[in-house]
Coordinates of C-alpha atoms in Angstrom, one line a residue:
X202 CA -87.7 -125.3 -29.3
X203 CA -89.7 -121.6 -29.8
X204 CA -87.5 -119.0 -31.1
X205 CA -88.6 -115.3 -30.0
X206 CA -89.4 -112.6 -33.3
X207 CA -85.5 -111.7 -32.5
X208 CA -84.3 -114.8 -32.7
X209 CA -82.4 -114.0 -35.9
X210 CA -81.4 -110.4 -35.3
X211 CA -79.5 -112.3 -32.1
X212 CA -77.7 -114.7 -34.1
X213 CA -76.9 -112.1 -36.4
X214 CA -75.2 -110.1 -34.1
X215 CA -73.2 -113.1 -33.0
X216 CA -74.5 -113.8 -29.6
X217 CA -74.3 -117.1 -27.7
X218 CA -77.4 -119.1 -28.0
X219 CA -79.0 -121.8 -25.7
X220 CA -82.2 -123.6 -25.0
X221 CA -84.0 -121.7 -21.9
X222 CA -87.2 -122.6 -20.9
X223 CA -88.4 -124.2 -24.0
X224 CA -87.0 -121.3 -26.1
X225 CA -84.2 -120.5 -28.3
X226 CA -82.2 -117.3 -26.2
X227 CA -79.2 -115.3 -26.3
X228 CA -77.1 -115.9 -23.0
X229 CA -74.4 -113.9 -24.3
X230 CA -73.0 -111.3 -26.5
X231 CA -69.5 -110.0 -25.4
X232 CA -69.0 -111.4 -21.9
X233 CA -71.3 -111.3 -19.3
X234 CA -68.9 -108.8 -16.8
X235 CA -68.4 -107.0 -19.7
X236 CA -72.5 -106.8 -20.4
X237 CA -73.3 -106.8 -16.4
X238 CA -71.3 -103.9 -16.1
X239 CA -73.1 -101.9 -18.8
X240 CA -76.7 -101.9 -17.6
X241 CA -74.8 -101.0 -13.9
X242 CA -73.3 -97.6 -15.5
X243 CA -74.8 -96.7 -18.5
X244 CA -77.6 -98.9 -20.2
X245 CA -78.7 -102.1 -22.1
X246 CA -81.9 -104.0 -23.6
X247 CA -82.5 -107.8 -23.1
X248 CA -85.0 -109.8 -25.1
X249 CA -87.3 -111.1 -22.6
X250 CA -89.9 -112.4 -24.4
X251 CA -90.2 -115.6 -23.7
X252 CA -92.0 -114.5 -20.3
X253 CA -95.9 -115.2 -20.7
X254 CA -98.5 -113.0 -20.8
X255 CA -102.3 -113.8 -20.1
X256 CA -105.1 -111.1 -20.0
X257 CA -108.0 -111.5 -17.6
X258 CA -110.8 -109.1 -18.1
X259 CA -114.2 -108.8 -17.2
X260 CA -116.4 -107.2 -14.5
X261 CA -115.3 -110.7 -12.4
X262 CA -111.5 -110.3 -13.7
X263 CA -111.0 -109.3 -10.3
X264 CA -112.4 -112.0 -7.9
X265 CA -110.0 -114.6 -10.2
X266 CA -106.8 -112.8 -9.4
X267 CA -107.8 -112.0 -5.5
X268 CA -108.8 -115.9 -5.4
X269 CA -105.6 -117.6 -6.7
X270 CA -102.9 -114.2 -5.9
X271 CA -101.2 -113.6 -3.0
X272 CA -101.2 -109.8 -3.1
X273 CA -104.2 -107.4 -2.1
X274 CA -104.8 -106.7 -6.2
X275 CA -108.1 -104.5 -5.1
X276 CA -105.0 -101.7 -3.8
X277 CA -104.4 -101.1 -7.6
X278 CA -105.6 -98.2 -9.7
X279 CA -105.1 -97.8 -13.3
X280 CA -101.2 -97.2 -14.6
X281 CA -100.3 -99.6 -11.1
X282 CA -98.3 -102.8 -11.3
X283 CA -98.0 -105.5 -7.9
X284 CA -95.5 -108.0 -7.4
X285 CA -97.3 -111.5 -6.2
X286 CA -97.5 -115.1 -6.3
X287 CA -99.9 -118.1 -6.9
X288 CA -99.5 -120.0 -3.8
X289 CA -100.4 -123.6 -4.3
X290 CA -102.4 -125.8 -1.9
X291 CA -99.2 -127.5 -0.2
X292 CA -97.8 -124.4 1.7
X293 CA -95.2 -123.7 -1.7
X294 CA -95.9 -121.3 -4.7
X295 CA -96.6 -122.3 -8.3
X296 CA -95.1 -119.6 -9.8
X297 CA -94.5 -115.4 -8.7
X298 CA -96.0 -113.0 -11.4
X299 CA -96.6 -109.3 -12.0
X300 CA -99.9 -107.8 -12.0
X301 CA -100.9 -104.5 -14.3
X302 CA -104.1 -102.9 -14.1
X303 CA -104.4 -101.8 -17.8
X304 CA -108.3 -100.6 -17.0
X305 CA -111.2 -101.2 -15.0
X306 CA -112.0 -105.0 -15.1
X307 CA -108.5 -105.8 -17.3
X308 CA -105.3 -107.1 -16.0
X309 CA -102.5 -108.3 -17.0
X310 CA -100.4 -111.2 -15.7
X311 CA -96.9 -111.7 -16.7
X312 CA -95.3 -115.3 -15.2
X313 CA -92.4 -116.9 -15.8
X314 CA -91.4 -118.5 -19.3
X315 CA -90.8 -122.2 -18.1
X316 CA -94.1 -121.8 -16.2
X317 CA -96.3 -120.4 -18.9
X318 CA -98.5 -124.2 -19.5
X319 CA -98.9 -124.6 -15.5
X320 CA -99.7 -121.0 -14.9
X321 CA -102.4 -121.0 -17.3
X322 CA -104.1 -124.3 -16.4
X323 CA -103.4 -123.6 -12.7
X324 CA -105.4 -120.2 -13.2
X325 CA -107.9 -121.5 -15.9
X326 CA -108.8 -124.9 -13.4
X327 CA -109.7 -121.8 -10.3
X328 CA -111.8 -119.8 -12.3
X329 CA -115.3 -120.8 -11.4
X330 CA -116.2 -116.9 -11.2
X331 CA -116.6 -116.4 -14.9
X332 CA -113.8 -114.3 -15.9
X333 CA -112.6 -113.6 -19.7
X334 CA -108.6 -115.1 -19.8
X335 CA -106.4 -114.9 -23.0
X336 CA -103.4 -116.4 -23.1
X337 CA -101.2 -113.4 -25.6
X338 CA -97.9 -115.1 -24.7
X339 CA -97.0 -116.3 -28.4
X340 CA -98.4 -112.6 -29.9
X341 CA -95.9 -110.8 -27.3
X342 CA -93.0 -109.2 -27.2
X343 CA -91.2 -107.8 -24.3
X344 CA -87.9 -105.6 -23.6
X345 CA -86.0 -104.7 -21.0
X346 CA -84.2 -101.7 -21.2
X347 CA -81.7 -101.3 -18.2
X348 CA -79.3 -99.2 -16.3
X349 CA -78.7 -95.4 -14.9
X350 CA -79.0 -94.4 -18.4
X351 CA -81.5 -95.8 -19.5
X352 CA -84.0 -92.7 -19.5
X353 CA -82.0 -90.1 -21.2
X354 CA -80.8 -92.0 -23.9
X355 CA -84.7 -93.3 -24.7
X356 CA -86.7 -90.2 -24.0
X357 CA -86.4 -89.0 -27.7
X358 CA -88.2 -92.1 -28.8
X359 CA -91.4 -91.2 -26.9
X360 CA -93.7 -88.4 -26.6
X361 CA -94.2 -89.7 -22.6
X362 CA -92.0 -88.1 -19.3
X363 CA -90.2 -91.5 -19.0
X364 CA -88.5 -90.1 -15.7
X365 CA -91.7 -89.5 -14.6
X366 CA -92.8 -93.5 -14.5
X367 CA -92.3 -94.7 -10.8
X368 CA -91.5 -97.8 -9.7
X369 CA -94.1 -100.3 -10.3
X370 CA -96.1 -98.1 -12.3
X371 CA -96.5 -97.9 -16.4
X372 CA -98.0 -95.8 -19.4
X373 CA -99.7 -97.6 -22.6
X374 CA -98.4 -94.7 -25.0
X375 CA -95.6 -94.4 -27.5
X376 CA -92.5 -95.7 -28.3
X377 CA -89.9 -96.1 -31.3
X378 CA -92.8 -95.1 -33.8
X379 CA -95.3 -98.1 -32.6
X380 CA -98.4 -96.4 -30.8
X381 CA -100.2 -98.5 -27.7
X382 CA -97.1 -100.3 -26.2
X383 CA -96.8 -100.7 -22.6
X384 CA -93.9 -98.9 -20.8
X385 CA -93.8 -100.1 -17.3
X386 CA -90.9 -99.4 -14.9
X387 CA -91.0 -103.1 -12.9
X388 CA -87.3 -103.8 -13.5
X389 CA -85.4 -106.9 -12.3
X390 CA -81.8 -105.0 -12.3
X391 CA -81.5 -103.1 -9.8
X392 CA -80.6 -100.5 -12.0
X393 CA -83.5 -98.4 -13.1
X394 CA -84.8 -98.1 -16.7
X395 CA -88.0 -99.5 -17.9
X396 CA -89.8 -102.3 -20.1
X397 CA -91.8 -102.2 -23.7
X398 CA -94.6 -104.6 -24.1
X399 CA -95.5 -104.8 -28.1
X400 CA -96.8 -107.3 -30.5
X401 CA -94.3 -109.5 -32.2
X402 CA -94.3 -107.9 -35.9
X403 CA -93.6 -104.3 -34.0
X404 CA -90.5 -105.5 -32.2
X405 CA -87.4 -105.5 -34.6
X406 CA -88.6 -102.0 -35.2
X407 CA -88.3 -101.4 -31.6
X408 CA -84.9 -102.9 -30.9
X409 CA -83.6 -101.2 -33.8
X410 CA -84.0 -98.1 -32.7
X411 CA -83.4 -98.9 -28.7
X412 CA -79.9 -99.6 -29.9
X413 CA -79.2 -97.2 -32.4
X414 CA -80.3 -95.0 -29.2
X415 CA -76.9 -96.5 -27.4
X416 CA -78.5 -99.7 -25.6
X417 CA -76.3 -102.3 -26.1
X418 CA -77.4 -105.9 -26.4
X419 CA -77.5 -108.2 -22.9
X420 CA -77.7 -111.9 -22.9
X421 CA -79.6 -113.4 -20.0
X422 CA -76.7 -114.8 -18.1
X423 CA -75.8 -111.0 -17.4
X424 CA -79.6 -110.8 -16.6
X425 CA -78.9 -113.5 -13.7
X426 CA -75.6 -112.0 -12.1
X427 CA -77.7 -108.5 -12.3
X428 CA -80.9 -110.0 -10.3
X429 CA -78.5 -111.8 -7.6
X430 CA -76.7 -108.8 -6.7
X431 CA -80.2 -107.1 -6.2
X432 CA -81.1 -111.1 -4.4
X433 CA -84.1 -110.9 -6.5
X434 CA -85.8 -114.6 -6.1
X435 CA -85.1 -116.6 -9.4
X436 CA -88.3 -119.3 -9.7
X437 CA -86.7 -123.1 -10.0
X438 CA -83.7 -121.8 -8.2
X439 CA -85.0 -119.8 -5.2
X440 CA -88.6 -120.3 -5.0
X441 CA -90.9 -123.7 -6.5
X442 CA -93.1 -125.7 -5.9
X443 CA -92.2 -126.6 -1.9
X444 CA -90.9 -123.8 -0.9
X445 CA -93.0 -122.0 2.0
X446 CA -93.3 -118.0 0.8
X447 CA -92.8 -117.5 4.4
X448 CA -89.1 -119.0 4.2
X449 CA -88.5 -117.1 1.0
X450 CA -89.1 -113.4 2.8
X451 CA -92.5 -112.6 0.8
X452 CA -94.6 -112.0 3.8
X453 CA -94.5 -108.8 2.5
X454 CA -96.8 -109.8 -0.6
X455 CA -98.8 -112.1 1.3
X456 CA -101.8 -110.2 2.4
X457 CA -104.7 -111.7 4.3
X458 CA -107.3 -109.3 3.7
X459 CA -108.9 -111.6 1.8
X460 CA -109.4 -115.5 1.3
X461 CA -107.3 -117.4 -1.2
X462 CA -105.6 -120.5 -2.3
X463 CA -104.5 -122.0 1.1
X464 CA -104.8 -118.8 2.8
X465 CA -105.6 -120.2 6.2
X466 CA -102.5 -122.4 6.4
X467 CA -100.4 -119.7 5.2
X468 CA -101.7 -117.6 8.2
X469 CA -101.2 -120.5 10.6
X470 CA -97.8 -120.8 9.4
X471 CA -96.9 -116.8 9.9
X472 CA -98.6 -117.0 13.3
X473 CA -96.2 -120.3 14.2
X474 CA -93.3 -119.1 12.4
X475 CA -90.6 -120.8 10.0
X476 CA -87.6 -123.1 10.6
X477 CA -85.9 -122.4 7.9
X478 CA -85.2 -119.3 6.0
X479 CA -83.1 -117.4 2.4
X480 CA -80.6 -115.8 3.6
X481 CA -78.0 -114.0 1.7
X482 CA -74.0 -114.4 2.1
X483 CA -71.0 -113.2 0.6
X484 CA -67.5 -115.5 0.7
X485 CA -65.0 -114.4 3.2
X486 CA -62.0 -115.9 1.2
X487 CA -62.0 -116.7 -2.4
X488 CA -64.1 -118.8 -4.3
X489 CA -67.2 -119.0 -6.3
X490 CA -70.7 -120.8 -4.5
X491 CA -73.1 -122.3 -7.0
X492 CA -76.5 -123.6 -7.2
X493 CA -76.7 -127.4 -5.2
X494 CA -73.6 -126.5 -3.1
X495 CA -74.1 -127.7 0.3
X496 CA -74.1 -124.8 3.3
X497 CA -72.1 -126.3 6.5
X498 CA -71.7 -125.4 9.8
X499 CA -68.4 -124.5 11.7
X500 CA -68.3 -128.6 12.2
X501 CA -68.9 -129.4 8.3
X502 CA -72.0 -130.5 9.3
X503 CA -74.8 -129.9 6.0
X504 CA -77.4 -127.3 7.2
X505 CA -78.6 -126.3 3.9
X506 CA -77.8 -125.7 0.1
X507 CA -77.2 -122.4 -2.5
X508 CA -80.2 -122.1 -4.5
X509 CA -78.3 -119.4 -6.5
X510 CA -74.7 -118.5 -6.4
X511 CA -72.4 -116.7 -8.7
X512 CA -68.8 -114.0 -8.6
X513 CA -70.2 -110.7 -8.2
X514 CA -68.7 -108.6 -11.1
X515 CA -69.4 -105.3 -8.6
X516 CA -68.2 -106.9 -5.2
X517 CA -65.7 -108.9 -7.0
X518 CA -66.3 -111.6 -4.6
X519 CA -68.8 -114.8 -4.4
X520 CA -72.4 -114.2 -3.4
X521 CA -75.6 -116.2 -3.4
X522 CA -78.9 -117.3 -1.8
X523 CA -79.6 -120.5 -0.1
X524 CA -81.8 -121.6 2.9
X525 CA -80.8 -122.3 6.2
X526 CA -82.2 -123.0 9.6
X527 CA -83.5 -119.7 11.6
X528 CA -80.5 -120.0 13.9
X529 CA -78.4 -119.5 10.9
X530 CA -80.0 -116.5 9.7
X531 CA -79.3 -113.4 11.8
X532 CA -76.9 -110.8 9.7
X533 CA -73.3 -111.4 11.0
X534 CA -73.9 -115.1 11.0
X535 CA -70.6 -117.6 10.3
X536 CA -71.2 -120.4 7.8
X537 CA -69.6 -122.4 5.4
X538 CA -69.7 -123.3 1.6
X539 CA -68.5 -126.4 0.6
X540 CA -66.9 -125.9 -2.9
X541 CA -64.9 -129.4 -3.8
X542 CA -63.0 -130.5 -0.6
X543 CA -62.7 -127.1 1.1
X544 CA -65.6 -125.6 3.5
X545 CA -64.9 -122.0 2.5
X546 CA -66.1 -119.4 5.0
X547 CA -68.8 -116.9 4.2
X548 CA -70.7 -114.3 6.1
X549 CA -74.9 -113.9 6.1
X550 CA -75.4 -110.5 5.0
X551 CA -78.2 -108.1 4.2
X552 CA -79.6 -107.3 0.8
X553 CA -78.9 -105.8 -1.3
X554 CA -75.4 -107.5 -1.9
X555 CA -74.8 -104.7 -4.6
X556 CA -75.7 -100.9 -3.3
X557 CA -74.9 -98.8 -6.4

């Protein structure tokens, strides 16, 4: 099992450890309502760096990314950042990343930890166009500093506007007394704040003084509750390997300006339209949904499963994710979730579950 270069300071402060995605991470510190609740009113900092990180640069940099991304990456300028995914050839998706343009013919592509191996060999097997890659996931560091406060209490530690970072944009600047860290604002919270890329022997320096500055520590079940309430998809839970992007509502990062990886069958299957689709619902009656519970009809009849479910510490009620068939799938819509032998009743809602 990989530790992360905070592995210690984690244990140190007590928290909860367990294996996730090959690596040794703190799921908790003092509770996760007590932690989900602080990056929802005033602000925290998870250690996320077990997420890869691979660099593709060169003057063909972007015919690779255009070839095996979903996303239109040509749209980005310099200080940009684009949600996408690397659709496979079956009609599912490999993996969703994030794409930063750090400078003309450089990128960088952040994936998802337990998909780090597949990502790169997925990417590395496509790239017939000559393009530079570097896989910095093991020299990496990343934190995520969340919630409404997050700004104010951090701006003394850098010379940059923080408030003045949009959404999906990012500076390569100052922070905490390191020089040349990335400070993007691509949060998966729901509750503003930002991220700080850095090398690994520059970290602890970092999380030092992003505490000290009155970020508390968040484990990364608090990061799960936090991403449901936005319904942010979780890969392994939400999306993989056979689920159709289509289904999983990210038409909206699937652009067909250009050709890629199964880019025709993707547009045939937008043009014919889905059967199935993620919706969002919220429990009608007490209870709490969780991932492989079946969804039933008024009849008990099985017309789908929760991919992701969990009590709400906002809503104070169940919520999750699952897919069902389209006729399921309108807002207002009556199902069930079986939990043990009762079919509790839950409504399909709109996202986000949690409005702040």
């Amino acid at each position: 099992m990989k530790n992360t270069a905070l592995t210690s300071t984690h244990e140190a402060l007590g928290a909860k450890m367990v294996p996730f995605a090959g690596f040794n991470m703190p799921v908790q510190y003092d509770g996760v309502n007590i932690e989900h609740e602080t990056v929802r009113k005033s602000v925290g900092v998870f250690d996320v760096s077990h997420m890869g990180e691979f660099l593709i640069e060169g003057p063909h940099a972007l015919d690779l990314i255009q070839k095996v991304c979903s996303n239109d990456a040509s749209k980005l300028t310099v200080g940009k950042a684009q949600y996408s995914y690397l659709p496979n050839e079956d009609g599912g998706i490999v993996d969703d990343l994030i794409i930063y343009k750090l400078k003309e013919d450089q990128y960088l592509l952040v994936v998802n930890a337990s998909n780090i191996e597949k990502d790169w060999n997925w990417i590395k097997d496509r790239n017939d166009v000559g393009a530079t890659m570097r896989d910095l996931s093991e020299d990496y560091s990343l934190l995520a500093i969340q919630g409404p406060k997050a700004v104010e209490s951090m701006q003394d530690l850098s010379s940059h506007d923080l408030a003045a970072i949009k959404f999906y944009n990012f500076v390569v600047g100052d922070f905490a007394g390191i020089e040349n860290v990335i400070i993007s604002a691509t949060g998966y919270t729901g509750s503003g704040g930002f991220e700080i890329y850095c090398k690994n022997d520059e970290v602890k320096q970092i999380w030092d003084k992003v505490v000290e500055a009155g970020a508390k520590p968040i484990g990364l079940a608090a990061r799960d509750t936090l991403r449901l309430e936005m319904g942010y998809c979780l890969y392994g839970n939400d999306i993989d390997d056979t689920t159709s992007p289509f289904e999983a509502g990210l038409g909206w990062v699937t652009k067909f300006t250009k050709k890629f990886t199964n880019s025709e069958a993707l547009e045939d299957e937008k043009r014919r339209g889905v059967e199935r689709k993620l919706i969002a619902f919220e429990l009608d009656e007490r209870g709490i949904p969780r991932q492989g519970y079946d969804i039933v009809d008024g009849q008990g009849k099985k017309i789908g499963e929760v991919t992701s479910g969990t009590m709400s510490p906002m809503l104070g009620k169940g919520i999750g994710l699952g897919y069902v068939p389209v006729v399921f799938s309108d807002v207002d819509s009556k199902i069930h979730i079986q939990i043990r032998k009762k079919a509790v009743p839950a409504t399909v809602v709109k996202l986000p579950f949690y409005k702040g």
